[in-house]
Coordinates of C-alpha atoms in Angstrom, one line a residue:
M201 CA 22.1 20.0 -14.6
F202 CA 20.7 17.3 -12.1
E203 CA 18.4 19.6 -10.0
R204 CA 18.1 18.4 -6.5
V205 CA 14.7 19.5 -4.6
A206 CA 14.0 19.5 -1.2
W207 CA 10.7 19.9 0.3
V208 CA 10.6 21.1 3.9
S209 CA 8.1 20.8 6.7
S210 CA 7.8 23.6 8.4
G211 CA 7.2 21.9 11.7
D212 CA 3.9 24.4 12.6
A213 CA 1.6 21.3 12.7
G214 CA 0.0 18.5 14.5
V215 CA -1.0 15.9 12.6
S216 CA -0.1 12.6 14.5
A217 CA 1.1 9.8 11.8
R218 CA 0.5 7.4 14.7
G219 CA -3.3 8.0 14.7
C220 CA -3.7 7.6 10.9
G221 CA -4.2 3.9 10.9
A222 CA -6.8 4.3 14.1
L223 CA -8.7 6.5 12.0
R224 CA -8.6 4.8 8.7
T225 CA -12.1 3.5 8.0
V226 CA -13.4 1.2 5.4
L227 CA -17.0 0.6 5.0
L228 CA -17.2 -2.6 2.7
S229 CA -20.8 -2.3 1.2
A230 CA -20.1 -4.6 -1.3
W231 CA -22.3 -7.4 0.0
P232 CA -25.1 -6.2 1.8
E233 CA -26.5 -9.1 3.4
V234 CA -23.3 -9.7 5.4
D235 CA -21.6 -7.1 7.8
L236 CA -17.7 -7.7 6.9
H237 CA -16.5 -5.9 9.9
T238 CA -18.4 -8.1 12.7
A239 CA -19.3 -11.4 11.0
S240 CA -17.6 -14.2 13.0
A241 CA -15.6 -16.6 10.9
G242 CA -18.5 -19.2 11.2
E243 CA -20.8 -16.5 9.6
L244 CA -18.3 -15.7 6.7
L245 CA -17.8 -19.4 5.8
S246 CA -21.2 -20.1 5.8
A247 CA -22.2 -17.0 3.7
V248 CA -19.0 -17.8 1.0
Q249 CA -20.4 -21.2 0.9
D250 CA -24.0 -20.5 0.3
M251 CA -23.5 -18.1 -2.8
P252 CA -22.9 -19.8 -6.4
A253 CA -20.9 -17.7 -8.2
D254 CA -23.0 -18.3 -11.2
Q255 CA -25.9 -16.6 -9.8
A256 CA -24.1 -14.0 -7.5
S257 CA -24.5 -10.3 -8.9
E258 CA -20.9 -8.3 -9.2
N259 CA -21.2 -6.7 -5.7
R260 CA -21.9 -10.1 -4.0
C261 CA -19.1 -11.9 -6.0
L262 CA -16.7 -9.2 -4.8
G263 CA -17.9 -9.8 -1.4
V264 CA -17.5 -13.4 -1.3
V265 CA -13.7 -12.3 -2.3
V266 CA -13.3 -9.9 0.4
A267 CA -14.8 -12.6 2.8
S268 CA -12.6 -15.5 1.7
E269 CA -9.7 -12.9 2.0
K270 CA -10.6 -12.0 5.9
L271 CA -10.9 -15.8 6.7
I272 CA -7.7 -16.7 4.7
R273 CA -6.3 -14.2 7.2
Q274 CA -7.6 -15.4 10.2
L275 CA -6.4 -19.0 9.5
N276 CA -3.2 -18.1 8.7
A277 CA -3.2 -16.5 12.4
L278 CA -5.2 -19.7 13.9
Q279 CA -2.0 -21.4 12.2
A280 CA 0.5 -19.7 13.4
R281 CA -0.6 -20.0 17.2
H282 CA -0.9 -23.6 16.4
L283 CA 2.2 -23.9 15.2
N284 CA 3.9 -22.3 17.6
Q285 CA 2.3 -24.5 20.4
A286 CA 3.2 -27.4 18.4
A287 CA 7.0 -26.5 18.0
R288 CA 6.8 -26.1 21.9
L289 CA 5.4 -29.6 22.3
A290 CA 7.8 -31.0 20.0
A291 CA 10.9 -29.4 21.7
Q292 CA 9.6 -30.9 25.1
A293 CA 9.5 -34.5 23.6
Q294 CA 12.7 -34.6 22.1
S295 CA 15.5 -36.5 24.1
V296 CA 19.2 -37.1 23.4
P297 CA 21.2 -39.6 25.3
A298 CA 23.8 -38.0 27.6
D299 CA 26.9 -39.6 25.3
A300 CA 25.3 -38.5 22.5
T301 CA 27.8 -36.1 20.1
C302 CA 25.2 -34.7 17.8
D303 CA 22.7 -31.8 19.0
P304 CA 18.9 -32.4 19.5
I305 CA 16.6 -31.6 17.2
D306 CA 14.6 -28.4 17.9
G307 CA 11.1 -28.1 17.8
I308 CA 10.8 -25.9 14.4
A309 CA 12.7 -28.4 12.6
S310 CA 11.0 -31.5 14.0
V311 CA 7.4 -29.7 13.3
A312 CA 8.4 -29.2 9.9
S313 CA 9.7 -32.5 8.9
E314 CA 5.7 -33.6 9.8
L315 CA 4.6 -30.6 7.8
S316 CA 6.4 -31.5 4.9
L317 CA 5.4 -35.4 4.7
A318 CA 1.9 -33.8 5.6
L319 CA 1.4 -31.4 3.0
G320 CA 4.2 -32.2 0.5
W321 CA 5.9 -29.0 1.1
A322 CA 9.7 -28.5 0.5
R323 CA 11.8 -28.8 3.8
K324 CA 12.4 -25.2 3.7
T325 CA 9.0 -24.1 2.8
A326 CA 8.1 -26.1 5.7
T327 CA 10.7 -24.5 8.1
D328 CA 10.1 -20.8 6.9
R329 CA 6.4 -21.3 7.7
V330 CA 6.8 -22.7 11.3
G331 CA 9.7 -20.5 12.2
N332 CA 7.6 -17.2 11.4
S333 CA 4.4 -18.7 13.4
V334 CA 7.0 -19.1 16.3
L335 CA 8.6 -15.7 15.8
L336 CA 5.0 -13.9 15.2
S337 CA 3.4 -15.7 18.2
Q338 CA 6.1 -14.9 20.8
E339 CA 7.8 -11.7 19.8
L340 CA 4.9 -9.5 18.1
P341 CA 1.5 -10.9 19.5
D342 CA 0.1 -7.3 18.8
I343 CA 0.6 -7.7 15.0
L344 CA -0.1 -11.1 14.9
A345 CA -3.6 -10.1 16.7
L346 CA -4.3 -7.9 13.5
V347 CA -3.7 -10.8 11.2
E348 CA -6.2 -12.4 13.0
E349 CA -8.6 -9.6 12.8
G350 CA -8.2 -9.6 9.5
E351 CA -6.6 -6.3 9.0
L352 CA -3.1 -7.3 8.0
D353 CA -1.9 -10.1 5.6
F354 CA 0.3 -12.5 7.0
Q355 CA 3.4 -12.0 4.8
A356 CA 3.4 -7.9 5.8
A357 CA 3.6 -9.5 9.2
V358 CA 6.4 -11.6 8.4
S359 CA 8.4 -8.7 6.6
V360 CA 7.3 -6.5 9.5
H361 CA 9.1 -8.7 11.7
T362 CA 12.1 -9.2 9.5
Q363 CA 12.9 -5.8 9.3
M364 CA 12.7 -5.3 13.5
R365 CA 14.7 -8.2 13.9
N366 CA 17.6 -6.7 12.0
C367 CA 17.8 -3.5 13.9
L368 CA 16.4 -4.5 17.6
E369 CA 16.8 -6.8 20.1
P370 CA 13.3 -8.6 20.8
G371 CA 11.8 -7.5 24.1
T372 CA 13.5 -4.7 24.5
A373 CA 11.6 -1.0 25.5
L374 CA 12.3 0.1 21.8
W375 CA 10.8 -3.1 20.2
R376 CA 7.7 -2.7 22.2
R377 CA 7.8 1.0 21.2
V378 CA 7.9 0.1 17.8
Q379 CA 5.4 -2.5 18.1
A380 CA 2.9 -0.1 19.6
A381 CA 3.2 2.5 17.3
L382 CA 2.7 -0.1 14.3
V383 CA -0.3 -1.5 15.5
K384 CA -2.2 1.6 14.9
L385 CA -0.2 2.3 11.7
L386 CA -0.7 -1.0 9.9
P387 CA -4.1 -1.8 9.4
G388 CA -4.8 -2.1 5.7
K389 CA -1.4 -1.7 4.5
S390 CA 0.4 -3.7 1.8
V391 CA 3.5 -5.2 2.0
Q392 CA 5.5 -2.7 0.6
R393 CA 3.7 0.3 2.7
A394 CA 3.9 -2.1 5.7
I395 CA 7.8 -2.3 5.3
A396 CA 8.2 1.2 4.8
A397 CA 6.3 2.6 7.9
T398 CA 8.3 -0.1 9.8
Q399 CA 11.5 1.4 8.3
R400 CA 10.4 4.8 9.4
E401 CA 9.3 4.0 13.1
L402 CA 13.1 2.3 13.3
Q403 CA 14.7 5.5 12.4
K404 CA 12.6 7.4 14.7
V405 CA 13.0 5.6 17.7
D406 CA 16.8 5.5 17.7
P407 CA 18.5 8.0 15.0
Q408 CA 22.2 7.3 15.9
A409 CA 21.6 3.4 15.5
A410 CA 20.2 4.1 12.1
Q411 CA 22.8 6.4 10.8
K412 CA 25.4 3.9 11.9
R413 CA 23.6 1.0 9.9
H414 CA 23.6 3.3 7.0
E415 CA 27.0 3.8 7.1
E416 CA 27.8 0.4 7.3
S417 CA 25.2 -0.5 4.2
V418 CA 27.1 2.1 2.2
K419 CA 30.6 0.0 2.3
S420 CA 28.7 -3.1 1.3
R421 CA 27.6 -1.4 -2.0
Y422 CA 27.8 -3.6 -5.2
V423 CA 27.0 -4.2 -8.8
R424 CA 26.6 -7.8 -10.0
A425 CA 25.8 -9.4 -13.1
F426 CA 24.2 -12.8 -13.2
P427 CA 22.6 -15.1 -16.2
L428 CA 19.0 -15.3 -17.2
T429 CA 17.2 -17.7 -19.6
D430 CA 16.7 -17.1 -23.1
G431 CA 20.0 -15.2 -24.1
M432 CA 19.1 -12.6 -21.4
G433 CA 21.0 -11.7 -18.2
G434 CA 20.3 -9.3 -15.0
L435 CA 22.3 -6.5 -13.0
D436 CA 21.9 -6.6 -9.2
I437 CA 22.8 -3.2 -7.7
R438 CA 23.2 -1.8 -4.1
L439 CA 23.5 2.0 -3.9
R440 CA 22.6 4.9 -1.7
A441 CA 19.2 5.6 -2.2
D442 CA 19.7 9.4 -3.6
A443 CA 22.2 7.7 -6.5
V444 CA 19.6 5.3 -7.3
A445 CA 16.9 8.0 -7.3
L446 CA 19.6 9.9 -9.6
I447 CA 19.9 7.1 -12.2
D448 CA 16.2 6.1 -12.2
A449 CA 15.1 9.8 -12.7
Q450 CA 17.9 10.5 -15.6
L451 CA 16.9 7.2 -17.3
D452 CA 13.0 8.4 -17.6
A453 CA 14.1 11.5 -18.9
L454 CA 16.3 9.7 -21.9
A455 CA 13.4 7.4 -22.5
D456 CA 11.1 10.3 -22.7
G457 CA 12.9 12.6 -24.6
C458 CA 13.5 9.9 -26.9
R459 CA 9.9 9.4 -27.3
D460 CA 9.0 13.0 -27.6
A461 CA 11.9 13.5 -30.2
A462 CA 10.1 10.4 -32.1
R463 CA 6.6 12.0 -31.9
R464 CA 8.2 15.1 -33.2
A465 CA 9.8 13.6 -36.5
G466 CA 6.6 11.9 -37.2
T467 CA 7.7 8.5 -36.6
P468 CA 6.5 7.0 -33.5
D469 CA 8.8 5.1 -31.2
R470 CA 7.4 1.8 -30.7
R471 CA 9.4 0.6 -27.7
T472 CA 8.1 0.6 -24.5
H473 CA 9.2 3.0 -21.7
Q474 CA 11.0 0.3 -19.8
Q475 CA 12.5 -0.8 -23.2
R476 CA 13.6 2.9 -23.9
R477 CA 15.3 3.2 -20.2
T478 CA 17.2 -0.1 -20.9
D479 CA 18.5 1.0 -24.2
A480 CA 20.1 4.4 -23.2
L481 CA 21.5 2.7 -20.2
V482 CA 23.4 0.4 -22.8
G483 CA 24.4 3.2 -25.0
V484 CA 26.3 4.7 -22.5
F485 CA 28.4 1.7 -22.0
R486 CA 28.6 0.2 -25.2
A487 CA 30.0 3.5 -26.2
I488 CA 32.7 3.3 -23.7
H489 CA 32.9 -0.1 -24.9
D490 CA 34.0 0.8 -28.4
Q491 CA 36.3 3.7 -27.1
T492 CA 34.0 6.4 -28.3
P493 CA 34.6 9.4 -26.2
L494 CA 31.5 10.4 -24.6
P495 CA 29.2 11.6 -25.5
L496 CA 29.8 10.2 -28.9
L497 CA 27.7 7.5 -29.7
R498 CA 27.5 4.7 -32.3
H499 CA 24.8 5.2 -34.7
S500 CA 23.0 2.1 -36.8
A501 CA 20.6 3.1 -39.6
G502 CA 17.3 2.2 -39.7
D503 CA 15.1 0.3 -37.0
T504 CA 16.2 -3.1 -36.2
G505 CA 14.8 -3.1 -32.9
S506 CA 18.2 -3.9 -31.5
H507 CA 19.6 -1.8 -28.6
D508 CA 22.3 -0.4 -30.4
K509 CA 20.1 2.0 -32.6
D510 CA 19.7 5.7 -31.6
T511 CA 18.5 5.3 -28.5
F512 CA 18.6 8.8 -26.6
G513 CA 16.8 10.8 -29.1
G514 CA 19.3 13.5 -29.1
R515 CA 20.5 15.2 -32.3
F516 CA 24.0 14.4 -33.9
T517 CA 26.4 17.4 -35.1
S518 CA 29.8 17.6 -36.5
P519 CA 32.8 18.1 -33.8
S520 CA 33.3 21.3 -35.7
H521 CA 30.6 22.6 -34.2
F522 CA 32.5 23.0 -31.0
S523 CA 35.5 24.6 -32.8
P524 CA 37.1 27.4 -30.8
K525 CA 36.0 31.0 -32.0
P526 CA 39.0 33.5 -33.2
S527 CA 37.9 35.5 -30.7
S528 CA 38.3 33.1 -27.7
S529 CA 41.3 33.7 -25.6
A530 CA 40.9 30.3 -24.1
S531 CA 38.7 27.3 -25.3
H532 CA 37.1 24.1 -23.6
P533 CA 38.9 21.3 -23.7
R534 CA 36.2 19.7 -25.4
S535 CA 36.2 22.3 -28.4
T536 CA 40.1 21.5 -29.3
R537 CA 38.9 18.0 -30.7
T538 CA 40.4 17.8 -34.5
D539 CA 40.6 14.2 -35.1
P540 CA 38.0 12.9 -37.9
V541 CA 34.8 11.2 -36.9
R542 CA 35.4 7.4 -36.4
K543 CA 33.4 5.3 -38.4
G544 CA 29.6 4.7 -37.3
V545 CA 29.7 7.8 -35.4
L546 CA 28.0 11.1 -36.5
G547 CA 29.8 13.3 -34.2
W548 CA 29.0 14.8 -31.0
W549 CA 25.7 13.8 -29.5
L550 CA 23.8 16.5 -28.1
P551 CA 21.4 15.4 -25.2
P552 CA 17.9 16.0 -25.5
K553 CA 16.6 19.0 -23.1
P554 CA 15.1 16.5 -20.4
P555 CA 11.2 16.4 -20.6
T556 CA 9.7 18.1 -17.7
Q557 CA 7.4 16.2 -15.0
Q558 CA 5.0 18.9 -13.2
G559 CA 7.3 21.6 -14.5
R560 CA 10.4 20.4 -13.1
R561 CA 13.3 18.9 -14.6
P562 CA 14.4 15.4 -13.2
H563 CA 15.1 15.9 -9.6
L564 CA 15.4 14.3 -6.2
V565 CA 12.7 14.9 -3.4
V566 CA 13.6 14.9 -0.2
T567 CA 11.2 16.0 2.9
I568 CA 12.6 17.1 6.2
S569 CA 11.6 19.2 8.7
A570 CA 13.1 22.5 10.0
Q571 CA 14.1 21.1 13.1
T572 CA 16.1 18.0 11.3
L573 CA 17.5 20.6 9.0
L574 CA 18.9 22.6 11.2
G575 CA 20.2 19.8 13.5
L576 CA 17.7 20.5 16.5
D577 CA 16.9 16.6 16.2
N578 CA 17.9 13.6 14.1
L579 CA 14.4 12.1 12.9
P580 CA 14.9 10.5 9.5
G581 CA 13.8 12.6 6.0
E582 CA 11.9 10.9 3.4
L583 CA 13.3 10.3 -0.1
Q584 CA 10.5 10.1 -2.8
S585 CA 9.9 6.3 -3.7
F586 CA 12.5 5.3 -1.3
G587 CA 11.1 6.1 2.1
S588 CA 12.9 6.9 5.2
V589 CA 16.7 7.9 5.1
P590 CA 18.8 8.6 7.8
A591 CA 18.9 12.7 9.1
D592 CA 22.6 12.9 8.2
L593 CA 21.5 11.9 4.2
A594 CA 18.8 13.9 4.4
R595 CA 20.6 16.8 5.6
E596 CA 23.1 16.3 2.7
I597 CA 20.7 16.2 0.1
A598 CA 18.4 19.2 1.3
R599 CA 21.5 21.4 1.5
Q600 CA 22.1 21.0 -2.4
A601 CA 18.5 21.7 -3.1
G602 CA 17.8 24.0 -6.2
R603 CA 14.5 24.7 -5.0
I604 CA 12.6 24.7 -1.5
T605 CA 9.0 24.2 -0.5
V606 CA 8.3 25.1 2.6
I607 CA 4.8 23.3 3.8
P608 CA 3.1 25.0 6.8
L609 CA 1.0 22.2 9.1
R610 CA -1.4 23.2 12.0
R611 CA -0.1 22.3 15.2
S612 CA -2.2 20.8 18.0
T613 CA 0.4 20.3 20.5
A614 CA 1.4 22.6 23.4
A615 CA 3.9 24.2 21.3
G616 CA 2.0 25.4 18.9
K617 CA -0.7 26.7 21.5
M618 CA 2.1 28.7 22.5
M619 CA 3.3 30.1 19.3
S620 CA -0.3 31.0 18.5
Q621 CA 0.8 34.3 20.5
V622 CA 3.3 34.9 17.6
S623 CA 2.0 36.8 14.3
R624 CA 1.9 34.3 11.5
P625 CA -0.1 34.1 8.2
A626 CA -2.9 32.1 8.3
V627 CA -2.4 28.3 7.3
H628 CA -4.9 26.3 5.4
G629 CA -4.3 23.1 4.1
P630 CA -5.8 20.4 1.7
G631 CA -9.7 20.6 2.1
D632 CA -9.9 23.8 3.6
Q633 CA -11.5 25.8 0.9
A634 CA -13.1 28.0 3.3
N635 CA -9.7 29.5 4.2
C636 CA -8.5 29.6 0.8
T637 CA -6.3 32.6 0.0
E638 CA -5.2 31.5 -3.8
S639 CA -5.5 34.9 -5.6
S640 CA -5.4 33.2 -9.1
L641 CA -8.5 32.2 -10.9
R642 CA -7.2 30.1 -13.7
Y643 CA -7.5 26.5 -14.3
K644 CA -3.8 25.7 -14.7
P645 CA -2.1 25.5 -11.6
R646 CA 0.6 27.7 -10.6
Q647 CA 4.1 26.2 -10.4
S648 CA 4.4 27.2 -6.8
V649 CA 1.2 25.5 -6.2
I650 CA 2.0 22.3 -7.9
D651 CA 5.2 22.4 -5.8
K652 CA 3.2 22.2 -2.9
V653 CA 0.8 19.4 -3.9
V654 CA 3.5 16.9 -5.1
A655 CA 5.2 18.0 -1.9
R656 CA 2.7 17.0 0.4
F657 CA 1.1 13.4 -1.4
Q658 CA 4.3 12.3 -2.7
H659 CA 2.6 9.8 -4.7
C660 CA -0.4 9.1 -6.3
S661 CA -3.5 9.5 -4.0
H662 CA -5.6 6.6 -4.5
P663 CA -5.3 3.7 -2.0
G664 CA -2.1 1.5 -2.6
C665 CA -0.9 3.1 -5.6
S666 CA 2.5 4.0 -5.4
Q667 CA 2.9 6.0 -8.8
K668 CA 5.4 9.0 -7.9
A669 CA 3.4 12.4 -7.8
T670 CA 5.8 13.9 -10.3
R671 CA 4.7 11.3 -13.0
C672 CA 1.0 11.8 -12.1
D673 CA -1.7 14.5 -13.2
I674 CA -2.9 17.0 -10.7
D675 CA -6.4 16.7 -10.4
H676 CA -9.0 19.2 -8.8
A677 CA -11.3 17.3 -6.1
I678 CA -13.8 19.8 -6.7
P679 CA -14.1 20.6 -10.2
F680 CA -13.1 23.5 -11.1
A681 CA -16.1 23.9 -13.4
K682 CA -18.0 23.6 -10.0
G683 CA -16.2 26.0 -8.4
G684 CA -13.5 24.4 -6.9
F685 CA -9.7 26.2 -6.7
S686 CA -6.5 25.6 -8.3
C687 CA -4.9 25.6 -4.7
P688 CA -3.4 23.2 -2.7
C689 CA -6.5 23.0 -0.7
N690 CA -8.5 21.6 -3.3
L691 CA -5.5 19.9 -5.5
V692 CA -4.3 15.9 -5.5
P693 CA -2.1 13.9 -7.9
L694 CA -3.6 10.8 -9.4
C695 CA -1.8 8.8 -11.7
R696 CA -3.3 8.4 -15.3
F697 CA -5.1 5.1 -14.7
H698 CA -6.7 6.4 -11.7
H699 CA -7.5 9.8 -12.9
R700 CA -9.4 8.1 -15.7
L701 CA -11.4 5.6 -12.8
K702 CA -12.2 8.8 -11.0
T703 CA -13.4 10.8 -14.0
H704 CA -15.2 8.0 -16.3
G705 CA -14.9 5.0 -13.9
G706 CA -17.9 5.8 -11.4
W707 CA -15.6 6.7 -8.5
R708 CA -15.2 10.0 -6.4
L709 CA -12.9 11.4 -3.8
R710 CA -13.1 14.1 -1.4
L711 CA -10.5 15.9 0.4
T712 CA -11.8 16.1 4.0
G713 CA -12.2 19.3 5.9
P714 CA -10.5 20.9 8.8
G715 CA -13.6 20.2 11.2
E716 CA -13.3 16.4 10.5
P717 CA -11.7 13.5 12.9
H718 CA -8.9 13.0 10.6
P719 CA -5.6 13.8 9.5
E720 CA -4.8 17.2 7.3
G721 CA -4.9 16.1 3.5
T722 CA -7.1 13.0 4.2
I723 CA -9.0 11.7 1.4
E724 CA -12.6 10.2 1.3
W725 CA -13.0 7.5 -1.9
R726 CA -16.0 6.0 -2.9
S727 CA -16.0 3.1 -5.4
R728 CA -18.3 2.7 -8.1
L729 CA -20.0 -0.3 -6.0
G730 CA -20.4 2.0 -2.9
Q731 CA -17.1 1.1 -0.6
R732 CA -16.2 3.9 1.4
H733 CA -12.6 4.4 2.1
F734 CA -10.7 7.3 4.1
E735 CA -7.0 7.1 3.2
P736 CA -4.6 9.4 5.4
P737 CA -1.9 11.4 3.8
P738 CA 1.8 10.3 4.0
P739 CA 3.2 11.2 7.1
L740 CA 5.6 14.0 7.1
P741 CA 8.8 14.3 9.0
G742 CA 8.3 16.9 11.8
A743 CA 4.6 16.5 12.1
S744 CA 3.5 16.2 15.8
D745 CA 3.8 12.2 16.9
D746 CA 3.5 10.8 20.1
S747 CA 6.5 8.4 19.3
S748 CA 9.0 11.1 18.5
P749 CA 11.6 11.6 20.9
D750 CA 11.5 15.2 20.2
D751 CA 9.4 16.8 22.8
D752 CA 10.8 18.8 25.9
A753 CA 9.9 20.8 28.8
D754 CA 10.1 23.9 27.2
P755 CA 8.6 23.5 24.0
F756 CA 8.0 27.8 23.6
A757 CA 11.6 28.1 23.5
R758 CA 12.3 25.5 21.4
E759 CA 9.7 26.9 18.6
Q760 CA 11.4 30.4 19.2
L761 CA 15.2 28.8 18.6
R762 CA 13.9 26.6 15.8
H763 CA 12.2 29.5 14.0
A764 CA 15.0 31.8 13.9
G765 CA 17.4 29.2 12.6
W766 CA 15.1 28.4 10.0
E767 CA 14.6 31.4 8.6
S768 CA 18.2 32.0 8.6
E769 CA 18.6 28.5 7.2
L770 CA 16.3 29.5 4.4
R771 CA 18.0 32.6 3.4
R772 CA 21.4 31.2 3.3
I773 CA 20.0 28.2 0.9
T774 CA 17.6 30.2 -1.1
S775 CA 20.3 32.9 -1.5
R776 CA 23.2 30.6 -2.8
R777 CA 23.4 30.1 -6.7
L778 CA 24.0 26.5 -7.5
P779 CA 27.4 26.0 -9.3
V780 CA 27.6 26.0 -13.2
V781 CA 28.9 22.6 -13.9
E782 CA 31.4 22.6 -16.7
P783 CA 31.0 19.5 -19.3
P784 CA 34.0 17.0 -19.1
P785 CA 36.6 16.9 -21.6
P786 CA 35.9 13.9 -24.1
L787 CA 39.1 11.9 -23.2
G788 CA 41.0 11.0 -20.1
D789 CA 40.9 8.8 -17.4
P790 CA 36.7 7.9 -16.0
P791 CA 35.7 10.2 -13.1
F792 CA 35.6 7.1 -10.2

């Protein structure tokens, strides 16, 4: 059974997602002689040119790389401003006779033609560069300023503008509101995370429009095949995010199950994880093509390295295994099969028990605030690895949840202060070991503790890593042997590489405490060469946010309504048993 898990934030919190970018601090100490934060472009260029690579230490080599990248970003912003001005002047210089039947050449096309000749660029490359420079200069000047300061890659700024242009009209109040929020969120972000942050803000400022865009996008779903070189082909699939997450999780489980079964048999599977995923997908459709009733599969003896081998790691058994028992008054449709097994088919394929990830079967992880779940607002939810999703879709997934984890958060708003009159258990979050209430003293965390850690951090907590938390190790920030608790206040997810980097590579991490000027869950990283970085946690839906349209004139009344409704909704979901899904009959029309 596919288990859907909803992580639900209780909303009793006060971490400002908008403030995360402003609090982000990176002290680049890899090059002691040069202050990479305050040095001018001329000073950086001079320092880079005066540092011979064959005489530089490791620290200084990396300092040169960082300084060069900052210079490149500053030059990109400088190019953008000058291209914008050149395009404006080129447009003014165009003259078309009154009786001309053709349109005038615009400034962007004119400047792009000059660049193509000067730099040997293709026309499209030059046009894109000039066009993006003009749009950023005129429509997102504050984001372009981040590029000029070296805090954001130029391509990330272009991607942000594309996302905003697809949803909003430039120059409107909503456009300015999103830009103002992103100025605080984007410093230090990669292209992928910049896009995710932009999508989150776009859905927050106008949830109704976001829902309409989602409904239109669902209508445009497709699966397309296309050829590749060397006898290969590709598939391009556009589906709802939860459907893609389901397919992705099941392919992971099948691939891992095959790997584990081969290990138990003493014959390690030499294929990579991606090869096993691909072979599992092909195996299903090959069975359909061969008119083999699922879950019957073809079997090829030996390991030929081809994709039609036994790909799943399940076990085969005779169809007689499913024969009806004499005492049965009725039999399942699948048990009535009596025809002989076809050539090449060993029998019914029994899929392996899917390996668990952090104690759970393959599942969806959706994060949604209590207010949104109850319909008190329409702020977007977060689908793990897929970013923001409209409130209706988040509610749909959450209400099918097989398990719910509540994440209580500290509130710093007026509503939270007023609600302090209500008796509630003490809340302690990541980094707050002083108020830890964890009773278990064992090294391995309880399953409920793992659930909370995975829910709070969503992915590997190393800066820039996007590995899902469910596929990470759960690591003690303060080592267990040194008094660290196996509690959400002291645990973070780290992918295997970054776990090894911390343990054996000279890197250190520390969860900041509640008295420090950082959002709850911020991790301080110190690299082997002395760099210091404060990584804020992923923003949670429902956390206090100045850009969220959910404040009202009576926060105390709203809190009372929310808590009463939330307790009722939580009881309704947790008391509901998941329906038992009967296996489909082996033959018949496909279920689509």
